Amino acid sequence: MSVLRSDNYDLVVVGAGPAGIAAAAAAAKAGATTLLLDENAGPGGQVWRGLTSTPLTNRDMLGKDFWDGQLELEKLRSSGAEVLQRATVWSIDPSLQVGISHGGASRIVQARRIVIATGAMERPFPIPGWTLPGVMTAGAAQTMLKSSGLVPSEPTVIAGQGPLLWLLAGQILRMGGRIDVMLDTTPKGAFAAALPKAFGFLTTPYFRKGLKMLREVRSKVRIIKHVTRIEAQGDGQLERVVWETAGGKRGEMASRLLLLHQGVVPNVNLAMSTGAAHDWDGLQLCWRPRLDDDGQTTVPGIYVAGDGAGIGGVGVALARGRVAARAALTSLGKSGQDADLSAARAELAKANRGREFLDLLYKPAEQFRIPEGDTIVCRCEEVRASDIRSAVDIGASGPNQLKAYLRTGMGPCQGRLCGLTVTELMAKARGTTPEQIGYYRLRAPVKPLTLSELADLPMEPEAVKAVVR
Amino acid sequence: MIRRDALIIGGGIHGCATALNLRHAGASVTLFEKDYAGRHASGVNAGGVRMLSRHVAEIPLSLRSMEIWERIGDVVGDDCALDCHGQVLVAETDSDFEDCKARVAELNALGFTHEELLSAAEIRAILPAVAETCRGGIISRRDGAAQPARATTAFRRKAGELGADIREGVAAGMPRFERGLWHVEAGGEEFAAPNLVIAAGAWAGRIAAHLGDPIPMEPVAPMLMITSRVPHFIDPVVILRSRILSFKQFPNGTLLIGGGHLGKADLDTNGTVLDWNKLQTSARTVSELFPVMRNATIVRAWAGIEGKLSDDLPVVGPSPRHKGLFYQCGFSLHGFQLGPAAGAVMAELVTEGRTPTDISGLSMARFNAS
Ligand SMILES: Cc1cc2nc3c(=O)[nH]c(=O)nc-3n(C[C@H](O)[C@H](O)[C@H](O)COP(=O)(O)OP(=O)(O)OC[C@H]3O[C@@H](n4cnc5c(N)ncnc54)[C@H](O)[C@@H]3O)c2cc1C
């Protein structure tokens, strides 16, 4: 892989979403040698996916937020940061060596500081039948929409909760796509619980945008509220969706496509694999890295910014990226950044307003997080909820012990699709907390690596040896 | 104070096997495990159940263990996914092959017959995918591999069912000897027993040093990698004579690559760090030996913490210095297979003061002599 200019950098940033773009731009502009690595074909991450390549040109279709990304990208371009797309980071170790795969070859680069900005992933939504063809996550549908302009044309049900669900529904409708029914799983009473935190939210731009989005979708789609049970049915392919509401009403619809989404959670695989400590977030119901005010993890020199640090959205991600980059530079003795650091911290505090309201409002209900009976939990190894309960009965005390019995988390997804479910399910079965149960112990390679790629890895680059930290 | 016949520090396969056998002998026992049974070497190893290539001092223990493995379902109530298609040592050069011949002759002279010499033709009949250049090797036909975490958990569960008091998540403090009993503080309670077994894996060196029985133990972190599924091409476990490599294909098609390259271990944090330069050497060796593997992907890699002694042999037996104190540690990367028999031997030593198995070469006294 000769595409890189160097074997060592002041700052390596992983992930070119808003947080990574902001971090890399801020660091490079301040004179740090900076490398930004991203798996996708172009920068943007999930919110700004396809910003440089989308076939959609009508600005209204994707909303203003999407096009705001261009401004941040411009800053990145003029900053002098080196950007490598289609580059997968498969390892980061505590000595800050970064294993990178690109174009079928690998190499190891030495960083002096690292910002992990690998964003969020969708929370698993393990309902009966969720593994049938025809059931997909709303996020996957959004990726198709942004990169190739594909929208559903057959009878479609969208189900779940959270701002992104409404956003996607709005985007599909604006592009002439079809949605017949929306099953809203926001629990009854969630609004009342969230209300005391509403003041912070009312003062944010999200509030105005949120209302507009809700109105738009409501005018075109049949909305069923307080849904408490959903089942995808069909023989080898989705044929119908069946549901029940808190009021005991049952319903069903013949459909070929079911889009599921119940919020996003930090994508912690890479950060966890470095050995950084993570804690259970009882409000957002997910793991998040233990960070200091600068976003630094418990592994010195490794920072996390963006939704990977805890879900916060674009504004928070940008601010966290800038805080982490400036703090990293300050710690490297690239002085004169202190004023910048406090400005970035102020930006972060402002961006965080209103988040608690959304977290409380969109806390997903237990029955959609902790499945029962025959419902599949681990897709890779086809493990059912009841299998996990039986393993707990014979002594499996946490996700790592469970592997020995059921191989959960050992397939190609490395637990991304089942990890949270397994932790919460085992906590419930053992009558304890997710914190006590813990998570899979994750390790490099966090992304599969071919044997030949490893065999051909350039040995001990001179520059790596020469680096003194 | 909780009074027992015996206390065990460490819930790996060794501590758990000893607890199980002590219960069969009628002794009351408490086992302390600071994490959970199988969290360390015993739960994350390559699962190799091998008599092949053992040091002569270990062979009697290894043979006894194999007999127990062969009826493991009856012993612990779980088949531990034990799968025996033999283990094969491959000689890649003429001089490797000469060593193999000498080895088999030496064992035969001592009366051991479990290792058999293989010619180049025989080895290719057993391993059709192996590179043409291989000269021959040795096979131990009864060997195989088991699922380590399942096996260790099964020993723990069975010991518990037989009445052993197994305390997981409870670290034992440094033991002290007072008025004829060994005292251990653990989880805020005080335990005492006339017998104490140190089966604390890589952590045993510290305890031994504290008790005045220093042993040359180094904590190490052997690494393993596992690949994606590839079409079935190999039955036995394969080890190379003069390069660091062992591998095994599982029934589901995945391939486990190991052999003993070491990462870094940290006893205080339970942490390990992989060394990609060494894993690269393994990847190169596999691609040279089995070109079909080049396009397989590595889906996971990990390391476990293990205690290695300077002569690569364990200590199994009584303390040369203290009454009622026993060591079962320092298995130096190959102690999984020995677990079942070592547990039986320890129980015999604790309850009867002797064992029919020849463990004379594994005594701690060998370090005092030098
Ligand atoms: C990667 C790898 C591959 C291997 N492959 C093979 C193989 O194929 N075949 C083979 O035969 N062997 C193999 N081995 C070696 C084998 O795993 C070990 O020799 C064996 O498991 C040692 O068992 P143990 O019970 O002595 O140690 P461990 O399993 O390490 O158990 C010791 C336990 O003691 C606990 N402990 C320590 N201090 C305290 C305290 N103060 N209080 C309470 N608890 C304490 C620890 O938490 C630990 O769980 C391999 C090892 C590794 C790491």
mmCIF file with all atom_site columns, N, CA and C and ligand atoms in Angstrom, chain B residues 9-15 32-36 39-42 44-48 54 170-172 199-203 207 222-224 304-306 328 331 333-337, ligand 1:
data_model
loop_
_atom_site.group_PDB
_atom_site.id
_atom_site.type_symbol
_atom_site.label_atom_id
_atom_site.label_alt_id
_atom_site.label_comp_id
_atom_site.label_asym_id
_atom_site.label_entity_id
_atom_site.label_seq_id
_atom_site.pdbx_PDB_ins_code
_atom_site.Cartn_x
_atom_site.Cartn_y
_atom_site.Cartn_z
_atom_site.occupancy
_atom_site.B_iso_or_equiv
_atom_site.pdbx_formal_charge
_atom_site.auth_seq_id
_atom_site.auth_comp_id
_atom_site.auth_asym_id
_atom_site.auth_atom_id
_atom_site.pdbx_PDB_model_num
ATOM   1   N N   . ILE B 1 9   ? -6.505  -22.620 45.104 1.00 0.00 ? 9   ILE B N   1
ATOM   2   C CA  . ILE B 1 9   ? -6.481  -21.285 44.504 1.00 0.00 ? 9   ILE B CA  1
ATOM   3   C C   . ILE B 1 9   ? -6.335  -21.439 43.001 1.00 0.00 ? 9   ILE B C   1
ATOM   4   N N   . GLY B 1 10  ? -7.362  -21.030 42.273 1.00 0.00 ? 10  GLY B N   1
ATOM   5   C CA  . GLY B 1 10  ? -7.322  -21.085 40.815 1.00 0.00 ? 10  GLY B CA  1
ATOM   6   C C   . GLY B 1 10  ? -8.391  -22.005 40.242 1.00 0.00 ? 10  GLY B C   1
ATOM   7   N N   . GLY B 1 11  ? -9.222  -21.441 39.354 1.00 0.00 ? 11  GLY B N   1
ATOM   8   C CA  . GLY B 1 11  ? -10.313 -22.218 38.750 1.00 0.00 ? 11  GLY B CA  1
ATOM   9   C C   . GLY B 1 11  ? -10.105 -22.443 37.268 1.00 0.00 ? 11  GLY B C   1
ATOM   10  N N   . GLY B 1 12  ? -8.904  -22.810 36.878 1.00 0.00 ? 12  GLY B N   1
ATOM   11  C CA  . GLY B 1 12  ? -8.684  -23.292 35.516 1.00 0.00 ? 12  GLY B CA  1
ATOM   12  C C   . GLY B 1 12  ? -9.024  -24.769 35.475 1.00 0.00 ? 12  GLY B C   1
ATOM   13  N N   . ILE B 1 13  ? -8.664  -25.442 34.390 1.00 0.00 ? 13  ILE B N   1
ATOM   14  C CA  . ILE B 1 13  ? -9.002  -26.863 34.299 1.00 0.00 ? 13  ILE B CA  1
ATOM   15  C C   . ILE B 1 13  ? -8.304  -27.639 35.413 1.00 0.00 ? 13  ILE B C   1
ATOM   16  N N   . HIS B 1 14  ? -7.111  -27.177 35.810 1.00 0.00 ? 14  HIS B N   1
ATOM   17  C CA  . HIS B 1 14  ? -6.378  -27.903 36.853 1.00 0.00 ? 14  HIS B CA  1
ATOM   18  C C   . HIS B 1 14  ? -7.055  -27.792 38.210 1.00 0.00 ? 14  HIS B C   1
ATOM   19  N N   . GLY B 1 15  ? -7.344  -26.582 38.651 1.00 0.00 ? 15  GLY B N   1
ATOM   20  C CA  . GLY B 1 15  ? -7.997  -26.425 39.948 1.00 0.00 ? 15  GLY B CA  1
ATOM   21  C C   . GLY B 1 15  ? -9.346  -27.139 39.980 1.00 0.00 ? 15  GLY B C   1
ATOM   22  N N   . PHE B 1 32  ? -11.154 -21.079 45.012 1.00 0.00 ? 32  PHE B N   1
ATOM   23  C CA  . PHE B 1 32  ? -11.275 -19.639 44.740 1.00 0.00 ? 32  PHE B CA  1
ATOM   24  C C   . PHE B 1 32  ? -10.855 -19.352 43.309 1.00 0.00 ? 32  PHE B C   1
ATOM   25  N N   . GLU B 1 33  ? -11.675 -18.598 42.611 1.00 0.00 ? 33  GLU B N   1
ATOM   26  C CA  . GLU B 1 33  ? -11.316 -18.166 41.255 1.00 0.00 ? 33  GLU B CA  1
ATOM   27  C C   . GLU B 1 33  ? -11.576 -16.671 41.187 1.00 0.00 ? 33  GLU B C   1
ATOM   28  N N   . LYS B 1 34  ? -10.542 -15.876 40.928 1.00 0.00 ? 34  LYS B N   1
ATOM   29  C CA  . LYS B 1 34  ? -10.708 -14.431 40.987 1.00 0.00 ? 34  LYS B CA  1
ATOM   30  C C   . LYS B 1 34  ? -11.587 -13.896 39.857 1.00 0.00 ? 34  LYS B C   1
ATOM   31  N N   . ASP B 1 35  ? -11.650 -14.610 38.711 1.00 0.00 ? 35  ASP B N   1
ATOM   32  C CA  . ASP B 1 35  ? -12.512 -14.175 37.604 1.00 0.00 ? 35  ASP B CA  1
ATOM   33  C C   . ASP B 1 35  ? -13.658 -15.172 37.467 1.00 0.00 ? 35  ASP B C   1
ATOM   34  N N   . TYR B 1 36  ? -13.646 -15.990 36.440 1.00 0.00 ? 36  TYR B N   1
ATOM   35  C CA  . TYR B 1 36  ? -14.584 -17.098 36.390 1.00 0.00 ? 36  TYR B CA  1
ATOM   36  C C   . TYR B 1 36  ? -13.830 -18.295 35.847 1.00 0.00 ? 36  TYR B C   1
ATOM   37  N N   . ARG B 1 39  ? -11.640 -18.428 32.517 1.00 0.00 ? 39  ARG B N   1
ATOM   38  C CA  . ARG B 1 39  ? -11.410 -17.084 31.977 1.00 0.00 ? 39  ARG B CA  1
ATOM   39  C C   . ARG B 1 39  ? -10.019 -16.987 31.336 1.00 0.00 ? 39  ARG B C   1
ATOM   40  N N   . HIS B 1 40  ? -9.079  -17.735 31.860 1.00 0.00 ? 40  HIS B N   1
ATOM   41  C CA  . HIS B 1 40  ? -7.710  -17.599 31.357 1.00 0.00 ? 40  HIS B CA  1
ATOM   42  C C   . HIS B 1 40  ? -7.295  -18.812 30.506 1.00 0.00 ? 40  HIS B C   1
ATOM   43  N N   . ALA B 1 41  ? -6.044  -19.243 30.623 1.00 0.00 ? 41  ALA B N   1
ATOM   44  C CA  . ALA B 1 41  ? -5.502  -20.248 29.700 1.00 0.00 ? 41  ALA B CA  1
ATOM   45  C C   . ALA B 1 41  ? -6.479  -21.404 29.439 1.00 0.00 ? 41  ALA B C   1
ATOM   46  N N   . SER B 1 42  ? -7.116  -21.897 30.481 1.00 0.00 ? 42  SER B N   1
ATOM   47  C CA  . SER B 1 42  ? -7.919  -23.110 30.322 1.00 0.00 ? 42  SER B CA  1
ATOM   48  C C   . SER B 1 42  ? -9.133  -22.928 29.426 1.00 0.00 ? 42  SER B C   1
ATOM   49  N N   . VAL B 1 44  ? -9.337  -20.514 26.865 1.00 0.00 ? 44  VAL B N   1
ATOM   50  C CA  . VAL B 1 44  ? -9.063  -19.857 25.582 1.00 0.00 ? 44  VAL B CA  1
ATOM   51  C C   . VAL B 1 44  ? -7.943  -20.533 24.806 1.00 0.00 ? 44  VAL B C   1
ATOM   52  N N   . ASN B 1 45  ? -7.529  -21.719 25.226 1.00 0.00 ? 45  ASN B N   1
ATOM   53  C CA  . ASN B 1 45  ? -6.396  -22.377 24.555 1.00 0.00 ? 45  ASN B CA  1
ATOM   54  C C   . ASN B 1 45  ? -6.841  -23.064 23.264 1.00 0.00 ? 45  ASN B C   1
ATOM   55  N N   . ALA B 1 46  ? -5.897  -23.736 22.613 1.00 0.00 ? 46  ALA B N   1
ATOM   56  C CA  . ALA B 1 46  ? -6.178  -24.342 21.313 1.00 0.00 ? 46  ALA B CA  1
ATOM   57  C C   . ALA B 1 46  ? -6.954  -25.646 21.448 1.00 0.00 ? 46  ALA B C   1
ATOM   58  N N   . GLY B 1 47  ? -7.152  -26.104 22.663 1.00 0.00 ? 47  GLY B N   1
ATOM   59  C CA  . GLY B 1 47  ? -7.943  -27.314 22.867 1.00 0.00 ? 47  GLY B CA  1
ATOM   60  C C   . GLY B 1 47  ? -7.228  -28.596 22.474 1.00 0.00 ? 47  GLY B C   1
ATOM   61  N N   . GLY B 1 48  ? -5.944  -28.493 22.218 1.00 0.00 ? 48  GLY B N   1
ATOM   62  C CA  . GLY B 1 48  ? -5.200  -29.677 21.776 1.00 0.00 ? 48  GLY B CA  1
ATOM   63  C C   . GLY B 1 48  ? -5.118  -30.721 22.881 1.00 0.00 ? 48  GLY B C   1
ATOM   64  N N   . ARG B 1 54  ? 5.526   -34.962 23.738 1.00 0.00 ? 54  ARG B N   1
ATOM   65  C CA  . ARG B 1 54  ? 5.686   -34.559 25.141 1.00 0.00 ? 54  ARG B CA  1
ATOM   66  C C   . ARG B 1 54  ? 7.086   -34.913 25.643 1.00 0.00 ? 54  ARG B C   1
ATOM   67  N N   . VAL B 1 170 ? -13.969 -14.338 43.182 1.00 0.00 ? 170 VAL B N   1
ATOM   68  C CA  . VAL B 1 170 ? -13.422 -14.164 44.528 1.00 0.00 ? 170 VAL B CA  1
ATOM   69  C C   . VAL B 1 170 ? -11.916 -14.436 44.493 1.00 0.00 ? 170 VAL B C   1
ATOM   70  N N   . ALA B 1 171 ? -11.123 -13.398 44.705 1.00 0.00 ? 171 ALA B N   1
ATOM   71  C CA  . ALA B 1 171 ? -9.669  -13.566 44.697 1.00 0.00 ? 171 ALA B CA  1
ATOM   72  C C   . ALA B 1 171 ? -9.203  -14.012 46.072 1.00 0.00 ? 171 ALA B C   1
ATOM   73  N N   . ALA B 1 172 ? -8.287  -14.970 46.077 1.00 0.00 ? 172 ALA B N   1
ATOM   74  C CA  . ALA B 1 172 ? -7.710  -15.416 47.344 1.00 0.00 ? 172 ALA B CA  1
ATOM   75  C C   . ALA B 1 172 ? -6.544  -14.502 47.705 1.00 0.00 ? 172 ALA B C   1
ATOM   76  N N   . ALA B 1 199 ? -3.138  -23.724 42.165 1.00 0.00 ? 199 ALA B N   1
ATOM   77  C CA  . ALA B 1 199 ? -3.397  -24.041 40.753 1.00 0.00 ? 199 ALA B CA  1
ATOM   78  C C   . ALA B 1 199 ? -3.735  -22.727 40.053 1.00 0.00 ? 199 ALA B C   1
ATOM   79  N N   . ALA B 1 200 ? -2.919  -21.713 40.334 1.00 0.00 ? 200 ALA B N   1
ATOM   80  C CA  . ALA B 1 200 ? -3.254  -20.347 39.939 1.00 0.00 ? 200 ALA B CA  1
ATOM   81  C C   . ALA B 1 200 ? -2.631  -19.928 38.620 1.00 0.00 ? 200 ALA B C   1
ATOM   82  N N   . GLY B 1 201 ? -2.307  -20.894 37.756 1.00 0.00 ? 201 GLY B N   1
ATOM   83  C CA  . GLY B 1 201 ? -1.815  -20.586 36.416 1.00 0.00 ? 201 GLY B CA  1
ATOM   84  C C   . GLY B 1 201 ? -0.632  -19.629 36.451 1.00 0.00 ? 201 GLY B C   1
ATOM   85  N N   . ALA B 1 202 ? -0.704  -18.607 35.605 1.00 0.00 ? 202 ALA B N   1
ATOM   86  C CA  . ALA B 1 202 ? 0.402   -17.653 35.476 1.00 0.00 ? 202 ALA B CA  1
ATOM   87  C C   . ALA B 1 202 ? 0.636   -16.856 36.756 1.00 0.00 ? 202 ALA B C   1
ATOM   88  N N   . TRP B 1 203 ? -0.375  -16.832 37.640 1.00 0.00 ? 203 TRP B N   1
ATOM   89  C CA  . TRP B 1 203 ? -0.262  -16.070 38.882 1.00 0.00 ? 203 TRP B CA  1
ATOM   90  C C   . TRP B 1 203 ? 0.403   -16.902 39.993 1.00 0.00 ? 203 TRP B C   1
ATOM   91  N N   . ILE B 1 207 ? 2.634   -16.398 44.098 1.00 0.00 ? 207 ILE B N   1
ATOM   92  C CA  . ILE B 1 207 ? 2.231   -17.032 45.356 1.00 0.00 ? 207 ILE B CA  1
ATOM   93  C C   . ILE B 1 207 ? 3.381   -17.905 45.867 1.00 0.00 ? 207 ILE B C   1
ATOM   94  N N   . PRO B 1 222 ? 0.480   -16.705 24.801 1.00 0.00 ? 222 PRO B N   1
ATOM   95  C CA  . PRO B 1 222 ? 0.420   -17.369 23.492 1.00 0.00 ? 222 PRO B CA  1
ATOM   96  C C   . PRO B 1 222 ? -0.791  -16.875 22.701 1.00 0.00 ? 222 PRO B C   1
ATOM   97  N N   . MET B 1 223 ? -0.598  -16.753 21.379 1.00 0.00 ? 223 MET B N   1
ATOM   98  C CA  . MET B 1 223 ? -1.645  -16.179 20.528 1.00 0.00 ? 223 MET B CA  1
ATOM   99  C C   . MET B 1 223 ? -2.252  -17.235 19.606 1.00 0.00 ? 223 MET B C   1
ATOM   100 N N   . LEU B 1 224 ? -3.507  -17.033 19.256 1.00 0.00 ? 224 LEU B N   1
ATOM   101 C CA  . LEU B 1 224 ? -4.203  -17.911 18.313 1.00 0.00 ? 224 LEU B CA  1
ATOM   102 C C   . LEU B 1 224 ? -4.989  -17.069 17.316 1.00 0.00 ? 224 LEU B C   1
ATOM   103 N N   . GLY B 1 304 ? -4.023  -15.814 25.408 1.00 0.00 ? 304 GLY B N   1
ATOM   104 C CA  . GLY B 1 304 ? -4.390  -16.188 26.773 1.00 0.00 ? 304 GLY B CA  1
ATOM   105 C C   . GLY B 1 304 ? -3.160  -16.075 27.654 1.00 0.00 ? 304 GLY B C   1
ATOM   106 N N   . ILE B 1 305 ? -3.396  -15.894 28.944 1.00 0.00 ? 305 ILE B N   1
ATOM   107 C CA  . ILE B 1 305 ? -2.260  -15.735 29.859 1.00 0.00 ? 305 ILE B CA  1
ATOM   108 C C   . ILE B 1 305 ? -1.886  -17.079 30.458 1.00 0.00 ? 305 ILE B C   1
ATOM   109 N N   . GLU B 1 306 ? -0.614  -17.424 30.339 1.00 0.00 ? 306 GLU B N   1
ATOM   110 C CA  . GLU B 1 306 ? -0.145  -18.749 30.767 1.00 0.00 ? 306 GLU B CA  1
ATOM   111 C C   . GLU B 1 306 ? 1.177   -18.599 31.524 1.00 0.00 ? 306 GLU B C   1
ATOM   112 N N   . GLN B 1 328 ? 0.467   -27.120 41.419 1.00 0.00 ? 328 GLN B N   1
ATOM   113 C CA  . GLN B 1 328 ? -0.036  -27.719 40.172 1.00 0.00 ? 328 GLN B CA  1
ATOM   114 C C   . GLN B 1 328 ? -0.060  -26.553 39.181 1.00 0.00 ? 328 GLN B C   1
ATOM   115 N N   . PHE B 1 331 ? 2.379   -24.889 33.488 1.00 0.00 ? 331 PHE B N   1
ATOM   116 C CA  . PHE B 1 331 ? 2.173   -25.868 32.425 1.00 0.00 ? 331 PHE B CA  1
ATOM   117 C C   . PHE B 1 331 ? 2.761   -25.464 31.074 1.00 0.00 ? 331 PHE B C   1
ATOM   118 N N   . LEU B 1 333 ? 2.350   -23.768 28.278 1.00 0.00 ? 333 LEU B N   1
ATOM   119 C CA  . LEU B 1 333 ? 1.694   -23.836 26.960 1.00 0.00 ? 333 LEU B CA  1
ATOM   120 C C   . LEU B 1 333 ? 1.130   -25.209 26.581 1.00 0.00 ? 333 LEU B C   1
ATOM   121 N N   . HIS B 1 334 ? 1.240   -26.204 27.491 1.00 0.00 ? 334 HIS B N   1
ATOM   122 C CA  . HIS B 1 334 ? 0.689   -27.491 27.064 1.00 0.00 ? 334 HIS B CA  1
ATOM   123 C C   . HIS B 1 334 ? -0.025  -28.226 28.193 1.00 0.00 ? 334 HIS B C   1
ATOM   124 N N   . GLY B 1 335 ? -0.690  -27.472 29.071 1.00 0.00 ? 335 GLY B N   1
ATOM   125 C CA  . GLY B 1 335 ? -1.279  -28.124 30.237 1.00 0.00 ? 335 GLY B CA  1
ATOM   126 C C   . GLY B 1 335 ? -2.736  -28.503 30.131 1.00 0.00 ? 335 GLY B C   1
ATOM   127 N N   . PHE B 1 336 ? -3.384  -28.145 29.027 1.00 0.00 ? 336 PHE B N   1
ATOM   128 C CA  . PHE B 1 336 ? -4.815  -28.447 28.937 1.00 0.00 ? 336 PHE B CA  1
ATOM   129 C C   . PHE B 1 336 ? -5.053  -29.955 28.958 1.00 0.00 ? 336 PHE B C   1
ATOM   130 N N   . GLN B 1 337 ? -4.312  -30.661 28.124 1.00 0.00 ? 337 GLN B N   1
ATOM   131 C CA  . GLN B 1 337 ? -4.508  -32.113 28.056 1.00 0.00 ? 337 GLN B CA  1
ATOM   132 C C   . GLN B 1 337 ? -4.212  -32.770 29.400 1.00 0.00 ? 337 GLN B C   1
HETATM 133 C C1  . LIG C 2 .   ? -3.391  -19.643 23.515 1.00 0.00 ? 1   LIG C C1  1
HETATM 134 C C2  . LIG C 2 .   ? -3.084  -20.901 24.251 1.00 0.00 ? 1   LIG C C2  1
HETATM 135 C C3  . LIG C 2 .   ? -3.108  -22.113 23.578 1.00 0.00 ? 1   LIG C C3  1
HETATM 136 C C4  . LIG C 2 .   ? -2.851  -23.310 24.262 1.00 0.00 ? 1   LIG C C4  1
HETATM 137 N N1  . LIG C 2 .   ? -3.010  -24.503 23.612 1.00 0.00 ? 1   LIG C N1  1
HETATM 138 C C5  . LIG C 2 .   ? -2.929  -25.670 24.314 1.00 0.00 ? 1   LIG C C5  1
HETATM 139 C C6  . LIG C 2 .   ? -3.201  -26.921 23.708 1.00 0.00 ? 1   LIG C C6  1
HETATM 140 O O1  . LIG C 2 .   ? -3.562  -26.965 22.527 1.00 0.00 ? 1   LIG C O1  1
HETATM 141 N N2  . LIG C 2 .   ? -3.080  -28.060 24.421 1.00 0.00 ? 1   LIG C N2  1
HETATM 142 C C7  . LIG C 2 .   ? -2.701  -28.030 25.740 1.00 0.00 ? 1   LIG C C7  1
HETATM 143 O O2  . LIG C 2 .   ? -2.601  -29.082 26.345 1.00 0.00 ? 1   LIG C O2  1
HETATM 144 N N3  . LIG C 2 .   ? -2.467  -26.843 26.360 1.00 0.00 ? 1   LIG C N3  1
HETATM 145 C C8  . LIG C 2 .   ? -2.578  -25.671 25.685 1.00 0.00 ? 1   LIG C C8  1
HETATM 146 N N4  . LIG C 2 .   ? -2.333  -24.480 26.306 1.00 0.00 ? 1   LIG C N4  1
HETATM 147 C C9  . LIG C 2 .   ? -1.930  -24.482 27.712 1.00 0.00 ? 1   LIG C C9  1
HETATM 148 C C10 . LIG C 2 .   ? -3.094  -24.675 28.652 1.00 0.00 ? 1   LIG C C10 1
HETATM 149 O O3  . LIG C 2 .   ? -4.146  -23.823 28.308 1.00 0.00 ? 1   LIG C O3  1
HETATM 150 C C11 . LIG C 2 .   ? -2.664  -24.361 30.072 1.00 0.00 ? 1   LIG C C11 1
HETATM 151 O O4  . LIG C 2 .   ? -1.466  -25.049 30.361 1.00 0.00 ? 1   LIG C O4  1
HETATM 152 C C12 . LIG C 2 .   ? -3.697  -24.821 31.100 1.00 0.00 ? 1   LIG C C12 1
HETATM 153 O O5  . LIG C 2 .   ? -4.969  -24.377 30.754 1.00 0.00 ? 1   LIG C O5  1
HETATM 154 C C13 . LIG C 2 .   ? -3.321  -24.342 32.466 1.00 0.00 ? 1   LIG C C13 1
HETATM 155 O O6  . LIG C 2 .   ? -4.412  -24.527 33.326 1.00 0.00 ? 1   LIG C O6  1
HETATM 156 P P1  . LIG C 2 .   ? -4.416  -23.897 34.776 1.00 0.00 ? 1   LIG C P1  1
HETATM 157 O O7  . LIG C 2 .   ? -5.645  -24.341 35.416 1.00 0.00 ? 1   LIG C O7  1
HETATM 158 O O8  . LIG C 2 .   ? -3.133  -24.217 35.411 1.00 0.00 ? 1   LIG C O8  1
HETATM 159 O O9  . LIG C 2 .   ? -4.350  -22.310 34.513 1.00 0.00 ? 1   LIG C O9  1
HETATM 160 P P2  . LIG C 2 .   ? -5.469  -21.228 34.219 1.00 0.00 ? 1   LIG C P2  1
HETATM 161 O O10 . LIG C 2 .   ? -6.453  -21.700 33.257 1.00 0.00 ? 1   LIG C O10 1
HETATM 162 O O11 . LIG C 2 .   ? -4.741  -19.974 33.906 1.00 0.00 ? 1   LIG C O11 1
HETATM 163 O O12 . LIG C 2 .   ? -6.197  -21.084 35.617 1.00 0.00 ? 1   LIG C O12 1
HETATM 164 C C14 . LIG C 2 .   ? -5.625  -20.431 36.700 1.00 0.00 ? 1   LIG C C14 1
HETATM 165 C C15 . LIG C 2 .   ? -6.690  -19.581 37.345 1.00 0.00 ? 1   LIG C C15 1
HETATM 166 O O13 . LIG C 2 .   ? -6.238  -19.102 38.592 1.00 0.00 ? 1   LIG C O13 1
HETATM 167 C C16 . LIG C 2 .   ? -6.900  -17.895 38.845 1.00 0.00 ? 1   LIG C C16 1
HETATM 168 N N5  . LIG C 2 .   ? -6.186  -17.185 39.934 1.00 0.00 ? 1   LIG C N5  1
HETATM 169 C C17 . LIG C 2 .   ? -4.940  -16.712 39.916 1.00 0.00 ? 1   LIG C C17 1
HETATM 170 N N6  . LIG C 2 .   ? -4.645  -16.122 41.090 1.00 0.00 ? 1   LIG C N6  1
HETATM 171 C C18 . LIG C 2 .   ? -5.742  -16.232 41.877 1.00 0.00 ? 1   LIG C C18 1
HETATM 172 C C19 . LIG C 2 .   ? -6.060  -15.806 43.221 1.00 0.00 ? 1   LIG C C19 1
HETATM 173 N N7  . LIG C 2 .   ? -5.176  -15.180 43.982 1.00 0.00 ? 1   LIG C N7  1
HETATM 174 N N8  . LIG C 2 .   ? -7.298  -16.063 43.691 1.00 0.00 ? 1   LIG C N8  1
HETATM 175 C C20 . LIG C 2 .   ? -8.216  -16.726 42.919 1.00 0.00 ? 1   LIG C C20 1
HETATM 176 N N9  . LIG C 2 .   ? -7.947  -17.139 41.667 1.00 0.00 ? 1   LIG C N9  1
HETATM 177 C C21 . LIG C 2 .   ? -6.726  -16.906 41.139 1.00 0.00 ? 1   LIG C C21 1
HETATM 178 C C22 . LIG C 2 .   ? -6.849  -17.213 37.513 1.00 0.00 ? 1   LIG C C22 1
HETATM 179 O O14 . LIG C 2 .   ? -7.845  -16.212 37.414 1.00 0.00 ? 1   LIG C O14 1
HETATM 180 C C23 . LIG C 2 .   ? -7.044  -18.357 36.545 1.00 0.00 ? 1   LIG C C23 1
HETATM 181 O O15 . LIG C 2 .   ? -8.386  -18.465 36.112 1.00 0.00 ? 1   LIG C O15 1
HETATM 182 C C24 . LIG C 2 .   ? -2.531  -23.258 25.639 1.00 0.00 ? 1   LIG C C24 1
HETATM 183 C C25 . LIG C 2 .   ? -2.493  -22.038 26.302 1.00 0.00 ? 1   LIG C C25 1
HETATM 184 C C26 . LIG C 2 .   ? -2.781  -20.867 25.641 1.00 0.00 ? 1   LIG C C26 1
HETATM 185 C C27 . LIG C 2 .   ? -2.796  -19.562 26.404 1.00 0.00 ? 1   LIG C C27 1
#
